[in-house]
């Protein structure tokens, strides 16, 4: 995955970048399934690798696929990135280790969902139960965000079609 | 505390900074958006990895299993993925519009065109 990320950063042909990011998304989906997040893995494979790639390719056909030479100021971002890596790695040292069953995240809230989800909602998949039942308002908000984004896309691209008609 | 126990965090940190670097250092708007989505996937990893329990299984209640991974981060990240693709679509639509207006999606060329327009005005 690191190799692919560096490939995305270095490669200047945008079509190969899109393909690389699709592969990256599939890899990420496999990692998520290995971490027991099967629902998230499936969503990432279909949305991240599928829909995103289609959107990116669609945008590239409209915008052209070659990136110009990178800007001159290359060392400042690299330096900034290195500083941030240092700070974040220092921060992770205080976090609980991987898959530690006694980590605070497993102590509160989650056991309650796991114990009562079936009796309270009748859905054996706890992820679905929490998403659609306990946190249904969140999902409603999410749908609103998606709707707004879709409306924004339509508004942006419709003006363009009208402008093209006016030019003729 | 062990070195291996924090490996997942360090992968997250690497992906996050790589995404940030692409966003800052690259002038192409589509490339910036791809960097942004790499940044996003690193956050998925940051959330989902601590939810894993050794010996646990996916949080689907079934007889014969007692130890499940934490379902809460999965729910949050499902929402994040969908919102992420919505943002990506909006960003790409903006990039397409900018391309029509300026004939380019390179940041420096757009800024140069803006400066020229200002001088003429």
XYZ file of N, CA and C in Angstrom:
867
model
N 0.840 -1.196 0.000
C 0.000 0.000 0.000
C 0.879 1.251 0.000
N 1.989 1.206 0.760
C 2.902 2.351 0.765
C 3.452 2.592 -0.630
N 3.813 1.478 -1.339
C 4.354 1.605 -2.689
C 3.340 2.310 -3.587
N 2.074 1.879 -3.478
C 1.031 2.466 -4.314
C 0.864 3.961 -4.012
N 0.933 4.305 -2.733
C 0.764 5.714 -2.373
C 1.871 6.554 -2.970
N 3.122 6.057 -2.860
C 4.241 6.793 -3.444
C 4.053 6.889 -4.958
N 3.546 5.781 -5.567
C 3.271 5.804 -7.002
C 2.287 6.895 -7.353
N 1.223 7.021 -6.544
C 0.223 8.065 -6.794
C 0.875 9.438 -6.711
N 1.788 9.606 -5.735
C 2.403 10.919 -5.543
C 3.341 11.261 -6.697
N 4.065 10.255 -7.226
C 5.127 10.532 -8.186
C 4.595 10.575 -9.610
N 3.688 9.658 -9.934
C 3.212 9.503 -11.315
C 2.532 10.781 -11.812
N 2.860 11.211 -13.036
C 2.262 12.464 -13.512
C 1.132 12.229 -14.508
N 1.082 11.034 -15.124
C -0.054 10.736 -15.998
C -1.271 10.454 -15.123
N -2.291 11.293 -15.242
C -3.388 11.203 -14.279
C -4.209 9.940 -14.440
N -4.239 9.366 -15.670
C -5.006 8.126 -15.834
C -4.388 7.006 -15.010
N -3.049 6.893 -15.034
C -2.433 5.847 -14.204
C -2.640 6.153 -12.737
N -2.680 7.432 -12.374
C -2.933 7.767 -10.974
C -4.309 7.263 -10.549
N -5.307 7.441 -11.439
C -6.664 6.992 -11.092
C -6.691 5.478 -10.933
N -6.031 4.746 -11.863
C -6.006 3.295 -11.759
C -5.303 2.866 -10.479
N -4.179 3.524 -10.169
C -3.458 3.198 -8.938
C -4.336 3.438 -7.723
N -5.106 4.518 -7.720
C -5.926 4.778 -6.535
C -7.067 3.774 -6.448
N -7.524 3.247 -7.617
C -8.514 2.170 -7.559
C -7.949 0.925 -6.904
N -6.710 0.541 -7.309
C -6.057 -0.616 -6.694
C -5.882 -0.374 -5.196
N -5.478 0.854 -4.872
C -5.292 1.223 -3.469
C -6.582 1.014 -2.678
N -7.723 1.413 -3.279
C -8.991 1.267 -2.566
C -9.321 -0.202 -2.332
N -9.054 -1.049 -3.360
C -9.321 -2.479 -3.168
C -8.453 -3.051 -2.058
N -7.165 -2.636 -2.035
C -6.280 -3.107 -0.970
C -6.813 -2.675 0.390
N -7.233 -1.408 0.459
C -7.780 -0.908 1.712
C -9.011 -1.721 2.122
N -9.838 -2.102 1.133
C -11.028 -2.907 1.445
C -10.614 -4.252 2.037
N -9.573 -4.891 1.464
C -9.111 -6.176 2.012
C -8.620 -6.013 3.438
N -7.864 -4.938 3.672
C -7.370 -4.698 5.029
C -8.542 -4.552 5.991
N -9.579 -3.826 5.552
C -10.732 -3.608 6.430
C -11.441 -4.922 6.734
N -11.560 -5.810 5.716
C -12.187 -7.108 5.973
C -11.339 -7.902 6.955
N -10.016 -7.830 6.817
C -9.141 -8.540 7.754
C -9.307 -8.008 9.169
N -9.693 -6.743 9.292
C -9.909 -6.153 10.613
C -11.334 -6.382 11.105
N -12.066 -7.321 10.481
C -13.423 -7.698 10.892
C -14.486 -6.680 10.502
N -14.125 -5.656 9.735
C -15.127 -4.664 9.352
C -15.671 -5.027 7.975
N -16.493 -6.093 7.906
C -16.914 -6.596 6.598
C -17.808 -5.589 5.875
N -18.709 -4.928 6.612
C -19.607 -3.971 5.963
C -18.805 -2.822 5.368
N -17.850 -2.315 6.170
C -17.042 -1.195 5.707
C -16.203 -1.620 4.501
N -15.668 -2.850 4.556
C -14.862 -3.337 3.445
C -15.644 -3.370 2.148
N -16.890 -3.876 2.228
C -17.709 -3.953 1.007
C -18.037 -2.564 0.482
N -18.365 -1.635 1.410
C -18.682 -0.278 0.962
C -17.469 0.361 0.307
N -16.298 0.168 0.911
C -15.091 0.765 0.364
C -14.794 0.205 -1.032
N -15.002 -1.126 -1.205
C -14.721 -1.729 -2.508
C -15.660 -1.177 -3.574
N -16.952 -1.022 -3.214
C -17.891 -0.565 -4.249
C -17.832 0.938 -4.448
N -17.781 1.692 -3.341
C -17.809 3.152 -3.454
C -16.415 3.699 -3.750
N -15.430 3.264 -2.946
C -14.079 3.812 -3.109
C -13.456 3.416 -4.427
N -13.498 2.098 -4.728
C -12.840 1.639 -5.947
C -13.736 1.796 -7.167
N -15.064 1.649 -6.968
C -15.959 1.711 -8.125
C -16.378 3.119 -8.483
N -17.242 3.696 -7.640
C -17.848 4.986 -7.979
C -16.794 6.077 -8.102
N -15.824 6.112 -7.148
C -14.814 7.171 -7.183
C -14.018 7.110 -8.475
N -13.613 5.874 -8.880
C -12.813 5.762 -10.101
C -13.602 6.254 -11.303
N -14.898 5.884 -11.359
C -15.725 6.322 -12.485
C -15.817 7.844 -12.511
N -16.042 8.448 -11.313
C -16.136 9.912 -11.242
C -14.841 10.564 -11.694
N -13.707 10.008 -11.198
C -12.410 10.600 -11.552
C -12.159 10.492 -13.047
N -12.459 9.305 -13.625
C -12.245 9.135 -15.064
C -13.132 10.090 -15.847
N -14.385 10.245 -15.387
C -15.282 11.183 -16.057
C -14.731 12.589 -16.030
N -14.186 13.001 -14.871
C -13.622 14.350 -14.774
C -12.400 14.478 -15.679
N -11.612 13.406 -15.788
C -10.383 13.485 -16.597
C -10.712 13.617 -18.074
N -11.778 12.922 -18.533
C -12.114 13.061 -19.949
C -12.501 14.506 -20.259
N -13.029 15.223 -19.246
C -13.406 16.616 -19.471
C -12.239 17.575 -19.285
N -11.239 17.161 -18.510
C -10.175 18.101 -18.154
C -8.829 17.779 -18.789
N -8.666 16.629 -19.408
C -7.346 16.282 -19.937
C -6.512 15.594 -18.885
N -5.652 14.645 -19.322
C -5.070 13.717 -18.362
C -3.621 13.898 -17.999
N -2.974 14.989 -18.377
C -1.546 15.095 -18.053
C -1.337 16.208 -17.045
N -0.532 15.887 -16.016
C -0.252 16.889 -14.999
C 0.973 17.688 -15.411
N 0.942 18.984 -15.135
C 2.104 19.819 -15.465
C 3.244 19.512 -14.509
N 4.394 20.039 -14.824
C 5.562 19.840 -13.946
C 5.234 20.291 -12.536
N 5.718 19.556 -11.520
C 5.427 19.969 -10.149
C 6.003 21.349 -9.863
N 5.401 22.007 -8.878
C 5.829 23.357 -8.532
C 7.248 23.325 -7.974
N 7.858 24.491 -7.932
C 9.259 24.556 -7.533
C 9.461 24.318 -6.045
N 8.537 24.827 -5.244
C 8.720 24.721 -3.782
C 8.422 23.296 -3.328
N 9.406 22.406 -3.475
C 9.154 20.999 -3.148
C 9.568 20.666 -1.739
N 10.539 21.403 -1.183
C 11.105 20.958 0.094
C 10.257 21.377 1.271
N 9.582 22.497 1.137
C 8.752 22.950 2.258
C 7.664 21.930 2.608
N 6.851 21.452 1.608
C 5.839 20.443 1.965
C 6.432 19.174 2.538
N 7.596 18.757 1.990
C 8.215 17.526 2.484
C 8.641 17.699 3.937
N 9.224 18.870 4.230
C 9.660 19.163 5.596
C 8.457 19.166 6.537
N 7.385 19.847 6.086
C 6.162 19.909 6.889
C 5.636 18.505 7.166
N 5.616 17.648 6.094
C 5.129 16.281 6.254
C 5.974 15.540 7.276
N 7.318 15.716 7.210
C 8.192 15.011 8.144
C 7.912 15.434 9.572
N 7.717 16.746 9.776
C 7.425 17.238 11.128
C 6.132 16.628 11.641
N 5.113 16.565 10.748
C 3.817 16.023 11.183
C 3.946 14.544 11.507
N 4.716 13.792 10.686
C 4.936 12.371 10.990
C 5.532 12.236 12.375
N 6.558 13.042 12.667
C 7.201 12.960 13.974
C 6.205 13.191 15.093
N 5.425 14.262 14.972
C 4.473 14.609 16.030
C 3.443 13.505 16.213
N 2.919 12.968 15.079
C 1.858 11.959 15.196
C 2.396 10.660 15.773
N 3.619 10.245 15.353
C 4.178 8.993 15.894
C 4.392 9.147 17.383
N 4.883 10.343 17.802
C 5.031 10.589 19.234
C 3.672 10.466 19.921
N 2.629 10.967 19.279
C 1.297 10.879 19.868
C 0.801 9.457 19.987
N 1.105 8.593 18.995
C 0.592 7.224 19.029
C 1.194 6.436 20.184
N 2.366 6.848 20.694
C 2.991 6.064 21.754
C 2.110 6.009 22.994
N 1.216 6.979 23.166
C 0.341 6.961 24.322
C -0.926 6.152 24.121
N -1.161 5.649 22.892
C -2.409 4.936 22.620
C -2.276 3.463 22.993
N -3.420 2.792 23.262
C -3.345 1.364 23.562
C -2.890 0.563 22.351
N -2.240 -0.584 22.583
C -1.710 -1.413 21.511
C -2.808 -2.005 20.644
N -2.392 -2.592 19.503
C -3.342 -3.139 18.533
C -4.095 -4.324 19.115
N -5.434 -4.322 18.943
C -6.287 -5.452 19.296
C -6.205 -5.817 20.772
N -5.924 -4.828 21.606
C -5.903 -5.051 23.050
C -7.339 -5.114 23.556
N -7.807 -6.276 24.077
C -9.217 -6.376 24.473
C -9.561 -5.499 25.664
N -8.549 -4.968 26.383
C -8.840 -4.130 27.538
C -8.764 -2.642 27.227
N -8.642 -2.297 25.932
C -8.571 -0.890 25.572
C -9.884 -0.206 25.941
N -9.827 1.078 26.271
C -11.055 1.771 26.707
C -12.185 1.706 25.684
N -11.827 1.608 24.386
C -12.856 1.602 23.348
C -13.798 0.416 23.509
N -13.312 -0.704 24.083
C -14.166 -1.887 24.215
C -14.906 -1.938 25.543
N -14.673 -0.943 26.396
C -15.235 -1.014 27.743
C -16.623 -0.393 27.824
N -16.845 0.703 27.092
C -18.122 1.407 27.205
C -18.885 1.341 25.884
N -20.162 1.552 25.921
C -21.083 1.649 24.795
C -21.150 0.374 23.958
N -20.010 -0.065 23.391
C -20.054 -1.198 22.462
C -20.627 -2.470 23.079
N -20.226 -2.864 24.307
C -20.809 -4.094 24.863
C -22.328 -4.029 24.987
N -22.825 -2.828 25.293
C -24.277 -2.676 25.422
C -24.960 -2.966 24.092
N -24.413 -2.391 23.002
C -24.969 -2.660 21.678
C -24.916 -4.148 21.375
N -23.754 -4.781 21.650
C -23.585 -6.192 21.299
C -24.557 -7.063 22.089
N -24.826 -6.683 23.366
C -25.707 -7.516 24.187
C -27.172 -7.375 23.782
N -27.590 -6.128 23.533
C -29.026 -5.905 23.420
C -29.535 -5.699 22.005
N -28.625 -5.613 21.018
C -29.068 -5.265 19.671
C -30.112 -6.251 19.158
N -29.888 -7.539 19.380
C -30.801 -8.529 18.806
C -32.170 -8.436 19.465
N -32.200 -8.327 20.817
C -33.504 -8.280 21.475
C -34.218 -6.962 21.203
N -33.463 -5.871 21.050
C -34.129 -4.571 20.900
C -34.531 -4.277 19.460
N -33.726 -4.723 18.486
C -34.049 -4.377 17.095
C -34.374 -5.593 16.242
N -33.966 -6.779 16.665
C -34.232 -7.973 15.871
C -33.316 -8.116 14.674
N -32.241 -7.326 14.613
C -31.294 -7.442 13.495
C -30.008 -8.081 14.006
N -29.628 -9.250 13.477
C -28.422 -9.890 13.990
C -27.134 -9.147 13.640
N -27.119 -8.399 12.546
C -25.921 -7.641 12.196
C -25.903 -6.344 12.995
N -24.982 -6.263 13.952
C -25.011 -5.140 14.889
C -24.712 -3.833 14.174
N -23.840 -3.897 13.138
C -23.524 -2.661 12.404
C -24.788 -2.077 11.792
N -25.583 -2.939 11.153
C -26.838 -2.472 10.565
C -27.779 -1.949 11.642
N -27.848 -2.683 12.775
C -28.758 -2.286 13.836
C -28.422 -0.885 14.329
N -27.115 -0.629 14.555
C -26.722 0.685 15.072
C -26.959 1.750 14.014
N -26.603 1.426 12.766
C -26.701 2.419 11.689
C -28.141 2.839 11.455
N -29.034 1.844 11.360
C -30.388 2.154 10.921
C -31.327 2.415 12.089
N -31.002 1.893 13.271
C -31.953 1.985 14.365
C -31.493 2.945 15.454
N -30.364 2.627 16.118
C -29.938 3.478 17.234
C -29.520 4.849 16.736
N -28.766 4.881 15.622
C -28.252 6.160 15.132
C -28.933 6.531 13.822
N -30.236 6.269 13.749
C -30.965 6.545 12.512
C -30.897 8.007 12.103
N -30.852 8.932 13.108
C -30.800 10.354 12.766
C -29.499 10.696 12.074
N -28.401 10.033 12.496
C -27.118 10.245 11.817
C -27.235 9.891 10.351
N -27.871 8.756 10.095
C -27.997 8.296 8.716
C -28.858 9.256 7.918
N -29.901 9.808 8.597
C -30.728 10.819 7.926
C -29.875 12.028 7.552
N -29.025 12.465 8.503
C -28.138 13.596 8.220
C -27.191 13.296 7.079
N -26.673 12.063 7.065
C -25.768 11.651 6.004
C -26.464 11.737 4.648
N -27.716 11.259 4.620
C -28.467 11.325 3.366
C -28.646 12.769 2.921
N -28.867 13.667 3.918
C -29.000 15.084 3.574
C -27.720 15.603 2.931
N -26.559 15.211 3.508
C -25.283 15.660 2.958
C -25.130 15.183 1.517
N -25.448 13.893 1.284
C -25.306 13.347 -0.061
C -26.236 14.069 -1.030
N -27.467 14.342 -0.553
C -28.433 15.044 -1.404
C -27.925 16.434 -1.762
N -27.378 17.143 -0.738
C -26.865 18.491 -0.998
C -25.727 18.440 -2.006
N -24.832 17.464 -1.839
C -23.704 17.348 -2.763
C -24.205 17.094 -4.178
N -25.203 16.186 -4.289
C -25.747 15.896 -5.616
C -26.381 17.129 -6.234
N -27.133 17.892 -5.395
C -27.758 19.113 -5.910
C -26.690 20.096 -6.359
N -25.578 20.177 -5.572
C -24.500 21.089 -5.940
C -23.877 20.715 -7.268
N -23.625 19.405 -7.450
C -23.024 18.940 -8.707
C -23.928 19.301 -9.877
N -25.238 19.048 -9.717
C -26.173 19.335 -10.814
C -26.184 20.837 -11.113
N -26.202 21.652 -10.036
C -26.228 23.105 -10.246
C -25.004 23.562 -11.012
N -23.816 23.011 -10.626
C -22.566 23.430 -11.286
C -22.557 23.023 -12.748
N -22.972 21.773 -13.005
C -22.832 21.280 -14.375
C -23.969 21.763 -15.272
N -25.096 22.191 -14.694
C -26.181 22.673 -15.549
C -25.852 24.041 -16.110
N -25.249 24.882 -15.278
C -24.846 26.204 -15.761
C -23.954 26.058 -16.979
N -23.111 25.026 -16.927
C -22.160 24.818 -18.004
C -22.892 24.461 -19.296
N -23.930 23.609 -19.176
C -24.642 23.206 -20.390
C -25.355 24.418 -20.996
N -25.928 25.260 -20.091
C -26.629 26.447 -20.574
C -25.642 27.385 -21.272
N -24.442 27.527 -20.657
C -23.422 28.392 -21.256
C -23.031 27.883 -22.645
N -22.904 26.554 -22.774
C -22.534 25.973 -24.069
C -23.624 26.275 -25.101
N -24.899 26.215 -24.652
C -25.995 26.489 -25.567
C -25.965 27.951 -25.997
N -25.683 28.849 -25.016
C -25.630 30.260 -25.322
C -24.516 30.580 -26.321
N -23.397 29.875 -26.232
C -22.261 30.120 -27.123
C -22.625 29.793 -28.560
N -23.461 28.775 -28.723
C -23.863 28.410 -30.075
C -24.804 29.471 -30.661
N 3.711 -2.142 26.342
C 3.737 -1.414 25.058
C 4.811 -2.018 24.162
N 4.422 -2.398 22.960
C 5.388 -3.017 22.053
C 5.429 -2.246 20.744
N 6.509 -2.461 20.013
C 6.651 -1.780 18.717
C 5.591 -2.300 17.749
N 5.402 -3.640 17.730
C 4.444 -4.223 16.783
C 3.022 -3.768 17.089
N 2.728 -3.536 18.363
C 1.385 -3.153 18.754
C 0.973 -1.796 18.212
N 1.956 -0.994 17.777
C 1.615 0.331 17.263
C 1.803 0.437 15.764
N 2.079 -0.710 15.119
C 2.344 -0.694 13.675
C 1.165 -0.105 12.911
N -0.069 -0.464 13.313
C -1.252 0.026 12.583
C -1.346 1.535 12.631
N -0.969 2.131 13.777
C -1.017 3.593 13.865
C -0.014 4.215 12.905
N 1.146 3.552 12.776
C 2.189 4.167 11.954
C 1.825 4.087 10.488
N 1.159 2.983 10.074
C 0.647 2.933 8.693
C -0.313 4.099 8.477
N -1.216 4.303 9.451
C -2.166 5.414 9.349
C -1.435 6.739 9.205
N -0.421 6.932 10.053
C 0.315 8.204 10.028
C 0.968 8.391 8.663
N 1.574 7.311 8.132
C 2.237 7.438 6.830
C 1.238 7.829 5.750
N 0.103 7.128 5.698
C -0.889 7.423 4.654
C -1.415 8.840 4.803
N -1.636 9.258 6.050
C -2.191 10.578 6.294
C -1.246 11.654 5.786
N 0.035 11.542 6.138
C 0.980 12.584 5.720
C 1.230 12.519 4.225
N 1.196 11.289 3.631
C 1.370 11.200 2.185
C 0.230 11.938 1.494
N -1.007 11.733 1.976
C -2.147 12.440 1.403
C -2.001 13.940 1.559
N -1.572 14.363 2.739
C -1.388 15.796 2.998
C -0.322 16.365 2.076
N 0.774 15.604 1.890
C 1.860 16.071 1.020
C 1.347 16.267 -0.404
N 0.534 15.303 -0.893
C 0.009 15.433 -2.254
C -0.869 16.679 -2.346
N -1.687 16.901 -1.323
C -2.578 18.061 -1.364
C -1.770 19.359 -1.416
N -0.688 19.447 -0.623
C 0.063 20.701 -0.560
C 0.965 20.866 -1.775
N 1.683 19.799 -2.148
C 2.798 19.968 -3.074
C 2.366 19.930 -4.529
N 1.221 19.327 -4.842
C 0.843 19.178 -6.243
C -0.091 20.295 -6.652
N 0.112 20.833 -7.851
C -0.710 21.949 -8.295
C -1.973 21.519 -9.014
N -2.028 20.245 -9.444
C -3.171 19.791 -10.242
C -4.370 19.527 -9.340
N -5.517 20.088 -9.706
C -6.665 19.991 -8.796
C -7.163 18.553 -8.637
N -7.171 17.771 -9.751
C -7.634 16.384 -9.638
C -6.689 15.590 -8.745
N -5.382 15.841 -8.901
C -4.399 15.158 -8.056
C -4.614 15.523 -6.596
N -4.907 16.778 -6.335
C -5.180 17.211 -4.958
C -6.349 16.428 -4.381
N -7.407 16.234 -5.202
C -8.579 15.505 -4.696
C -8.230 14.064 -4.382
N -7.372 13.431 -5.237
C -6.961 12.059 -4.956
C -6.173 12.015 -3.652
N -5.299 13.023 -3.439
C -4.572 13.101 -2.175
C -5.514 13.196 -0.998
N -6.553 14.000 -1.169
C -7.549 14.160 -0.109
C -8.218 12.825 0.203
N -8.508 12.022 -0.850
C -9.195 10.756 -0.560
C -8.236 9.762 0.086
N -6.917 9.856 -0.217
C -5.966 9.001 0.507
C -5.948 9.379 1.983
N -5.936 10.680 2.241
C -6.022 11.176 3.617
C -7.241 10.570 4.313
N -8.377 10.570 3.572
C -9.615 10.038 4.149
C -9.499 8.562 4.504
N -8.935 7.755 3.575
C -8.845 6.321 3.854
C -7.966 6.063 5.068
N -6.944 6.933 5.279
C -6.112 6.729 6.466
C -6.953 6.900 7.727
N -7.941 7.801 7.663
C -8.803 7.977 8.838
C -9.674 6.737 9.049
N -10.124 6.094 7.938
C -10.886 4.842 8.108
C -10.062 3.843 8.918
N -8.783 3.733 8.534
C -7.903 2.777 9.209
C -7.748 3.156 10.680
N -7.573 4.472 10.923
C -7.399 4.953 12.296
C -8.586 4.550 13.166
N -9.806 4.602 12.601
C -10.993 4.273 13.384
C -11.192 2.779 13.526
N -11.013 2.035 12.406
C -11.410 0.634 12.421
C -10.388 -0.224 13.160
N -9.100 0.102 13.044
C -8.074 -0.755 13.638
C -8.229 -0.918 15.153
N -8.498 0.138 15.932
C -8.655 -0.093 17.376
C -9.896 -0.910 17.717
N -10.876 -1.007 16.794
C -12.077 -1.773 17.085
C -11.869 -3.267 17.032
N -10.752 -3.706 16.445
C -10.467 -5.140 16.314
C -10.099 -5.742 17.669
N -10.614 -6.938 17.940
C -10.221 -7.676 19.141
C -9.568 -8.971 18.680
N -8.439 -9.320 19.263
C -7.776 -10.571 18.879
C -8.709 -11.743 19.202
N -8.928 -12.632 18.226
C -9.820 -13.760 18.426
C -11.280 -13.406 18.235
N -11.590 -12.128 18.013
C -12.971 -11.721 17.790
C -13.368 -11.948 16.348
N -14.671 -11.839 16.077
C -15.150 -12.006 14.716
C -15.987 -10.787 14.338
N -16.435 -10.754 13.072
C -17.236 -9.614 12.631
C -18.487 -9.503 13.484
N -18.952 -8.260 13.777
C -20.054 -8.097 14.726
C -21.420 -8.474 14.144
N -21.585 -9.751 13.799
C -22.886 -10.275 13.394
C -23.218 -11.369 14.390
N -24.266 -11.127 15.172
C -24.569 -12.032 16.279
C -24.977 -13.401 15.729
N -24.299 -14.446 16.159
C -24.628 -15.793 15.714
C -24.297 -16.757 16.844
N -25.049 -17.852 16.947
C -24.736 -18.825 18.003
C -23.353 -19.417 17.762
N -22.628 -19.678 18.828
C -21.310 -20.276 18.696
C -20.186 -19.254 18.786
N -20.535 -17.961 18.721
C -19.496 -16.935 18.853
C -19.856 -16.030 20.019
N -18.867 -15.704 20.816
C -19.138 -14.805 21.930
C -18.326 -13.526 21.838
N -17.194 -13.564 21.122
C -16.308 -12.395 21.094
C -16.442 -11.692 19.750
N -16.863 -10.443 19.785
C -17.063 -9.694 18.545
C -16.192 -8.450 18.551
N -15.840 -8.005 17.347
C -15.148 -6.717 17.248
C -16.131 -5.596 17.528
N -15.582 -4.416 17.791
C -16.407 -3.274 18.165
C -17.183 -2.751 16.957
N -18.531 -2.756 17.000
C -19.289 -2.337 15.811
C -19.357 -0.828 15.623
N -19.087 -0.056 16.668
C -19.339 1.382 16.596
C -18.458 2.087 15.570
N -17.123 1.838 15.558
C -16.303 2.502 14.529
C -16.744 2.130 13.121
N -17.220 0.902 12.920
C -17.652 0.492 11.582
C -18.799 1.374 11.096
N -19.750 1.634 12.012
C -20.893 2.458 11.641
C -20.433 3.853 11.245
N -19.539 4.430 12.099
C -19.084 5.798 11.830
C -18.379 5.854 10.479
N -17.580 4.828 10.167
C -16.788 4.876 8.939
C -17.663 4.627 7.719
N -18.726 3.815 7.870
C -19.663 3.655 6.749
C -20.204 5.018 6.331
N -20.608 5.814 7.336
C -21.095 7.156 7.034
C -19.997 7.975 6.362
N -18.767 7.863 6.903
C -17.668 8.686 6.388
C -17.369 8.363 4.929
N -17.438 7.071 4.553
C -17.127 6.695 3.171
C -18.116 7.352 2.226
N -19.399 7.266 2.577
C -20.430 7.791 1.672
C -20.305 9.309 1.551
N -20.085 9.979 2.709
C -19.914 11.433 2.663
C -18.654 11.775 1.862
N -17.611 10.938 2.015
C -16.371 11.195 1.284
C -16.578 11.192 -0.212
N -17.351 10.219 -0.716
C -17.545 10.169 -2.168
C -18.408 11.339 -2.619
N -19.318 11.809 -1.746
C -20.112 12.986 -2.106
C -19.218 14.210 -2.247
N -18.274 14.369 -1.293
C -17.344 15.503 -1.378
C -16.495 15.413 -2.628
N -16.038 14.184 -2.933
C -15.204 13.997 -4.118
C -15.964 14.415 -5.368
N -17.254 14.019 -5.455
C -18.044 14.359 -6.631
C -18.187 15.871 -6.759
N -18.450 16.541 -5.618
C -18.604 17.997 -5.656
C -17.299 18.664 -6.072
N -16.174 18.176 -5.513
C -14.873 18.749 -5.858
C -14.569 18.579 -7.331
N -14.882 17.396 -7.879
C -14.615 17.154 -9.301
C -15.482 18.050 -10.171
N -16.748 18.256 -9.748
C -17.611 19.146 -10.528
C -17.033 20.556 -10.551
N -16.511 21.008 -9.393
C -15.869 22.326 -9.338
C -14.668 22.369 -10.266
N -13.866 21.274 -10.261
C -12.677 21.232 -11.113
C -13.077 21.337 -12.580
N -14.166 20.644 -12.960
C -14.617 20.695 -14.355
C -15.027 22.112 -14.723
N -15.753 22.784 -13.806
C -16.161 24.161 -14.073
C -14.945 25.073 -14.221
N -13.962 24.898 -13.316
C -12.750 25.722 -13.376
C -12.024 25.485 -14.690
N -12.014 24.221 -15.123
C -11.351 23.912 -16.393
C -12.025 24.644 -17.542
N -13.358 24.740 -17.490
C -14.040 25.447 -18.574
C -13.747 26.937 -18.549
N -13.681 27.489 -17.335
C -13.477 28.936 -17.215
C -12.051 29.327 -17.576
N -11.070 28.548 -17.108
C -9.673 28.957 -17.247
C -8.921 28.133 -18.293
N -9.497 27.025 -18.730
C -8.788 26.168 -19.678
C -7.662 25.390 -19.040
N -7.645 25.277 -17.734
C -6.553 24.584 -17.046
C -7.020 24.187 -15.657
N -6.443 23.084 -15.110
C -6.732 22.777 -13.714
C -5.441 22.797 -12.907
N -4.422 23.509 -13.410
C -3.185 23.678 -12.637
C -3.298 24.942 -11.801
N -2.956 24.797 -10.509
C -3.150 25.900 -9.578
C -2.392 27.146 -10.018
N -1.098 26.983 -10.425
C -0.292 28.170 -10.724
C -0.792 28.875 -11.981
N -1.245 28.085 -12.969
C -1.752 28.726 -14.188
C -3.030 29.508 -13.898
N -3.889 28.950 -13.020
C -5.124 29.647 -12.666
C -4.793 30.956 -11.964
N -3.826 30.900 -11.022
C -3.452 32.118 -10.293
C -2.875 33.146 -11.250
N -2.041 32.698 -12.202
C -1.460 33.625 -13.169
C -2.559 34.281 -13.999
N -3.551 33.480 -14.420
C -4.650 34.033 -15.209
C -5.421 35.064 -14.406
N -5.622 34.775 -13.111
C -6.326 35.720 -12.244
C -5.562 37.036 -12.156
N -4.228 36.919 -11.966
C -3.406 38.125 -11.813
C -3.477 38.982 -13.084
N -3.392 38.306 -14.234
C -3.470 39.030 -15.511
C -4.787 39.783 -15.622
N -5.871 39.082 -15.270
C -7.194 39.694 -15.363
C -7.276 40.914 -14.462
N -6.645 40.830 -13.267
C -6.668 41.959 -12.342
C -5.909 43.152 -12.907
N -4.749 42.860 -13.530
C -3.946 43.951 -14.076
C -4.685 44.666 -15.196
N -5.410 43.863 -15.988
C -6.145 44.478 -17.093
C -7.295 45.342 -16.582
N -7.867 44.920 -15.474
C -9.053 45.636 -14.965
C -8.661 46.983 -14.341
